[in-house]
XYZ file of C-alpha atoms in Angstrom:
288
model
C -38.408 34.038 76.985
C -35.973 36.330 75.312
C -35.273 39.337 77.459
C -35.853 43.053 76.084
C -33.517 44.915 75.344
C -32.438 47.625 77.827
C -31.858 50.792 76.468
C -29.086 51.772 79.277
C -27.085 49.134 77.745
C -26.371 51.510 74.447
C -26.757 50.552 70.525
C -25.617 47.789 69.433
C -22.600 50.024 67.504
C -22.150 51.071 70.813
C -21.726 47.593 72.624
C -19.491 47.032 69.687
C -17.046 50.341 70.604
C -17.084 49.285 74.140
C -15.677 46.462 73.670
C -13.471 47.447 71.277
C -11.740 50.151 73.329
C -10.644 47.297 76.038
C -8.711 45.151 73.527
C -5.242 46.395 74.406
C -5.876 45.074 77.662
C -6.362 41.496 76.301
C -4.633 38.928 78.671
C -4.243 35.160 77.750
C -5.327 33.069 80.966
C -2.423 31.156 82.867
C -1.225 28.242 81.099
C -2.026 26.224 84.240
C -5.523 27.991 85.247
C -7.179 26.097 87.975
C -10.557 24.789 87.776
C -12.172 27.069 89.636
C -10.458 29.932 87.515
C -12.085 28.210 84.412
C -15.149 28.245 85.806
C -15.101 31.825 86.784
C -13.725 33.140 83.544
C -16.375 30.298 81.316
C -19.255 32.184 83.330
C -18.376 35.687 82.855
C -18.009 35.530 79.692
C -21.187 33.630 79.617
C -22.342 36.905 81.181
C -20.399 39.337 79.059
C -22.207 37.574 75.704
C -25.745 37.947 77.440
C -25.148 41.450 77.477
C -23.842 41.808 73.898
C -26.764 39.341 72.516
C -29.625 40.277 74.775
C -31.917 39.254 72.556
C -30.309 35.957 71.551
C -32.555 33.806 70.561
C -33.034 30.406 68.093
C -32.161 31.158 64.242
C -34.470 28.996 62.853
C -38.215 29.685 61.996
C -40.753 27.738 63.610
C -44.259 27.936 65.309
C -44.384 24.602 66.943
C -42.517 21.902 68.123
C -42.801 19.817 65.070
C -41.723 22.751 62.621
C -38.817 23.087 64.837
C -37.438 19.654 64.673
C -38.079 19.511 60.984
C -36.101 22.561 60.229
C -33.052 21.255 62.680
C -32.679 18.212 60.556
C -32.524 20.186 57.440
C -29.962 22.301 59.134
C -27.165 20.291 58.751
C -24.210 20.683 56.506
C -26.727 24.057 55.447
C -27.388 27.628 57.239
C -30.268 28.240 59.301
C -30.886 31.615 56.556
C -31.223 29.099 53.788
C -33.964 26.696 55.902
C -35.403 29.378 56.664
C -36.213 30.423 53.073
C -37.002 27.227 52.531
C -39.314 25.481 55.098
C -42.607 28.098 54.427
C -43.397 26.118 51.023
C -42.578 22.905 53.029
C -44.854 23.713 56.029
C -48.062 24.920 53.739
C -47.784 21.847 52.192
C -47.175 19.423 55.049
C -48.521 21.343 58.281
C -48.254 17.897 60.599
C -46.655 15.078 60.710
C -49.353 13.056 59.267
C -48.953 15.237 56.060
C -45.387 15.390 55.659
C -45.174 10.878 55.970
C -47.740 10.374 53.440
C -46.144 12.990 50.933
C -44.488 11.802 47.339
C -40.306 11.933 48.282
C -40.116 13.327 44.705
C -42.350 16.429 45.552
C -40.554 16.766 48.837
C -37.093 16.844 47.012
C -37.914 19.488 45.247
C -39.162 21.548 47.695
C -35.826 20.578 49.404
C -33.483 20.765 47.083
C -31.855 24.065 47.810
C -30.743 23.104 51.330
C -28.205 20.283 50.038
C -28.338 16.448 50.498
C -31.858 16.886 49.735
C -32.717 13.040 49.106
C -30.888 12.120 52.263
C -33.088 14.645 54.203
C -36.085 13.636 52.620
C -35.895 10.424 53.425
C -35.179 11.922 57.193
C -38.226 14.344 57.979
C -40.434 11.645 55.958
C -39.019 8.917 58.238
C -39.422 10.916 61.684
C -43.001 12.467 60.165
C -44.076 8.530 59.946
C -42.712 7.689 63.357
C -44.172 10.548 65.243
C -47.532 9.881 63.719
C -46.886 5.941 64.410
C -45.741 5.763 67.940
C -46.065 9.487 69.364
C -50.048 10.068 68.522
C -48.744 12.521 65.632
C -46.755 14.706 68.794
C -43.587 15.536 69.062
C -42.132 14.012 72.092
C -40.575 15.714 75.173
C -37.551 13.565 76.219
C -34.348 12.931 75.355
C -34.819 9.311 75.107
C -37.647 9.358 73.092
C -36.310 11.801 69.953
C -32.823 10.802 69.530
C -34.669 7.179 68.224
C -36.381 9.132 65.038
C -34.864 8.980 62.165
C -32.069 12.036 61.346
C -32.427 12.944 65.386
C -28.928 13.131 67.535
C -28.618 14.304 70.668
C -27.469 18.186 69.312
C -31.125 18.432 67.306
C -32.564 16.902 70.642
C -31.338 19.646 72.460
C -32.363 22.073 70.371
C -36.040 20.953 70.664
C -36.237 20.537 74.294
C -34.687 23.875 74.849
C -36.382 25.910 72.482
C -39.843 24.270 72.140
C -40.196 22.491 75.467
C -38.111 24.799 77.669
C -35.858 22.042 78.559
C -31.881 22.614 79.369
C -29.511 21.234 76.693
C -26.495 22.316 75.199
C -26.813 22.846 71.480
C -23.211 21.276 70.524
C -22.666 22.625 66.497
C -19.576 23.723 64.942
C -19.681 27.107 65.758
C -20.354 26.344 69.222
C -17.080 23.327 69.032
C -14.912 26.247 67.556
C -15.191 28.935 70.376
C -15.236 26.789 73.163
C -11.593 25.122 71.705
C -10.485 28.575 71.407
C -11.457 29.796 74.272
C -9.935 26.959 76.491
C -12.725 25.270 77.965
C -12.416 21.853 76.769
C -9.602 19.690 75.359
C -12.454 16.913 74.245
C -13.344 17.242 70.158
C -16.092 14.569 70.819
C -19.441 16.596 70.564
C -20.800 14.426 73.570
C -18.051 15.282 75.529
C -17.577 17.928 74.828
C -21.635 19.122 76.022
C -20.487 17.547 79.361
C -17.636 18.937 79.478
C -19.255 22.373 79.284
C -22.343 21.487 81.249
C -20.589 20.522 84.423
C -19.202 24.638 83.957
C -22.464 25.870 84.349
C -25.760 26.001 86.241
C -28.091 23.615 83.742
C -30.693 26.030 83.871
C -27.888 28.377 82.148
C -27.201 25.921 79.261
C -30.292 27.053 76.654
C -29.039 30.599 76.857
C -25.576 29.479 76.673
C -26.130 27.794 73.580
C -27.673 30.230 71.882
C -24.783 33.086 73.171
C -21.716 31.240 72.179
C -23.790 30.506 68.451
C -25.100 34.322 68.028
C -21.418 35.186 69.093
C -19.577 32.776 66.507
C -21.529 34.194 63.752
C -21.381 37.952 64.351
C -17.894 38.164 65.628
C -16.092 35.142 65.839
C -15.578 33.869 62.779
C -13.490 30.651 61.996
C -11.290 31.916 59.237
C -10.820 35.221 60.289
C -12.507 36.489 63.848
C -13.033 39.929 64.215
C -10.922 40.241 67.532
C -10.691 44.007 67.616
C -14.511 44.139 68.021
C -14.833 41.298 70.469
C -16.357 42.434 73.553
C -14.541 39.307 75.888
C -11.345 39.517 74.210
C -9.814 40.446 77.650
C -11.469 36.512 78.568
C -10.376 35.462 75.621
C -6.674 32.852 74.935
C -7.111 33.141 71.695
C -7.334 36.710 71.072
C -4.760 37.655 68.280
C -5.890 35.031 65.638
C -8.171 37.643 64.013
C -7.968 41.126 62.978
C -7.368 43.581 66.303
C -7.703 47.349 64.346
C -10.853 48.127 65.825
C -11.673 49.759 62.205
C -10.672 46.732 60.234
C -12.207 44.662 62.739
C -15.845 46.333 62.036
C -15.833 45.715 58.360
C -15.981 41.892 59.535
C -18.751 41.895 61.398
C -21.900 39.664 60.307
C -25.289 40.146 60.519
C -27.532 42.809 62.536
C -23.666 43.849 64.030
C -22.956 44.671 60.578
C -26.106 45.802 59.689
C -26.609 42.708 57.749
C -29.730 40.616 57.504
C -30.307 38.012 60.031
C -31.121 34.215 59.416
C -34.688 34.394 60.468
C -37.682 35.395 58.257
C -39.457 36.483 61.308
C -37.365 37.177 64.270
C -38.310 37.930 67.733
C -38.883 41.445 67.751
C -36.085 42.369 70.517
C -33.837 41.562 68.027
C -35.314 44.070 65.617
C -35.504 46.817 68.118
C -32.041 45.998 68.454
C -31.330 46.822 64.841
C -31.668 42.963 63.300
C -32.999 42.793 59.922
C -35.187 39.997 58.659
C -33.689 37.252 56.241
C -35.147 37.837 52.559
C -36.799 34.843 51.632
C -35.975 32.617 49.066
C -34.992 33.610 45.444
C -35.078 37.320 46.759
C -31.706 39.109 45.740
């Protein structure tokens, strides 16, 4: 459950000032930190993102387990703001699973289409639609085991089901969440699967939903891969790579994404902690 947002805390321009009034005290951690150090520093600013992203939460649309899985599949190589605009005219056309594996590919294409690789995701949600109807009674299943075997599924869209729909701990392992975790020193591994153990064994597993979600909200508000907005970070004192981005607090603003930058957000309908907390809905498709 995503937790309110507490007023005491401030505005979210506030949060953003905060933190940007401690970057001149930004220190790079020893080059030989011991483990125990890492795991201190990993977890506070674990802690420090929780209360910048309070409301933190899963940017894709969905109402059920089987919408969610869908809509992870179709977020690869694509943004979770363009599924999003997508997947309502796929949904009221194929509700279930049953639906969705008897469709024409052509019709689902087209539906598809502006989410890239469209034929290669068809033949994806199509292929796990006819498996979940075939072996799973038409449900989506709750293990680990049993979803990375349908078609399109890895472990990183596993994860994301089983934490989000089933209230399972995983590790949601995407690029944004590879990027900070390189920068920030926590793993040497580029392997996604080692990487998610590498991180798990930092933190409690009943931590590693939330995680997920903070280190993702925080790579696409703030820390950006090209050009980070470091001078509006609020863990850039945690932070080894602080420096790589823009550190004028002023410049560092006019980088910010999303409800930081009082930008839409990637979801249609959003949990609505995240528009008391001054998130904007995406517009849907072929709006703007």
């Amino acid at each position: 459950m995503v937790k309110p947002v507490k007023a005491s805390k401030g505005t979210v321009a506030s949060r953003v000032t905060e933190g940007a009034s401690a970057k001149k005290a930004a220190v790079k951690p020893p080059k030989a930190e011991s483990r125990t150090a890492l795991v201190r520093r990993a977890r506070r600013i674990n802690r420090e993102l929780a209360e910048a992203y309070p409301y933190a939460h899963p940017e894709l649309d969905f109402e059920n387990p089987f919408e969610l899985l869908v809509a992870t599949v179709l977020s690869a190589q694509t943004t979770d703001l363009r599924v999003n605009q997508t997947t309502p005219a796929l949904f009221a056309k194929y509700p279930t699973p049953e639906d969705l594996a008897a469709a024409n590919p052509e019709e689902v294409e087209e539906i598809l289409r502006p989410t890239g690789f469209f034929r290669a995701k068809t033949k994806s949600v199509i292929g796990l639609s006819k498996a979940l109807a075939e072996q799973f009674g038409g449900e989506v299943p709750g293990r680990l085991e049993d979803l990375v075997k349908l078609p399109g599924v890895g472990r990183k869209t596993a994860f994301v089901v089983l934490g989000n729909a089933f209230g399972r701990p995983g590790i949601t392992v995407d690029t944004h969440f590879q990027r900070l975790v390189k920068r920030w020193q926590w793993t040497d591994e580029t392997d996604p699967d080692k990487i998610e153990a590498a991180v798990g064994a930092l933190f409690p597993k009943s931590e590693w939903t939330m995680l997920s979600h903070h280190v993702i909200f925080h790579g696409r508000r703030i820390c950006h891969a090209r050009k980070p907005a470091c001078g509006a970070c609020p863990i850039a004192p945690l932070c080894p790579a602080y420096g790589e981005g823009e550190t004028d607090p002023e410049k560092a603003k006019k980088l910010l994404k999303y409800e930081k930058g009082g930008f839409p957000g990637q979801r249609l309908k959003p949990p609505q902690a995240y528009l008391d907390a001054g998130g904007k809905p995406a517009p849907p498709l072929g709006a703007g």
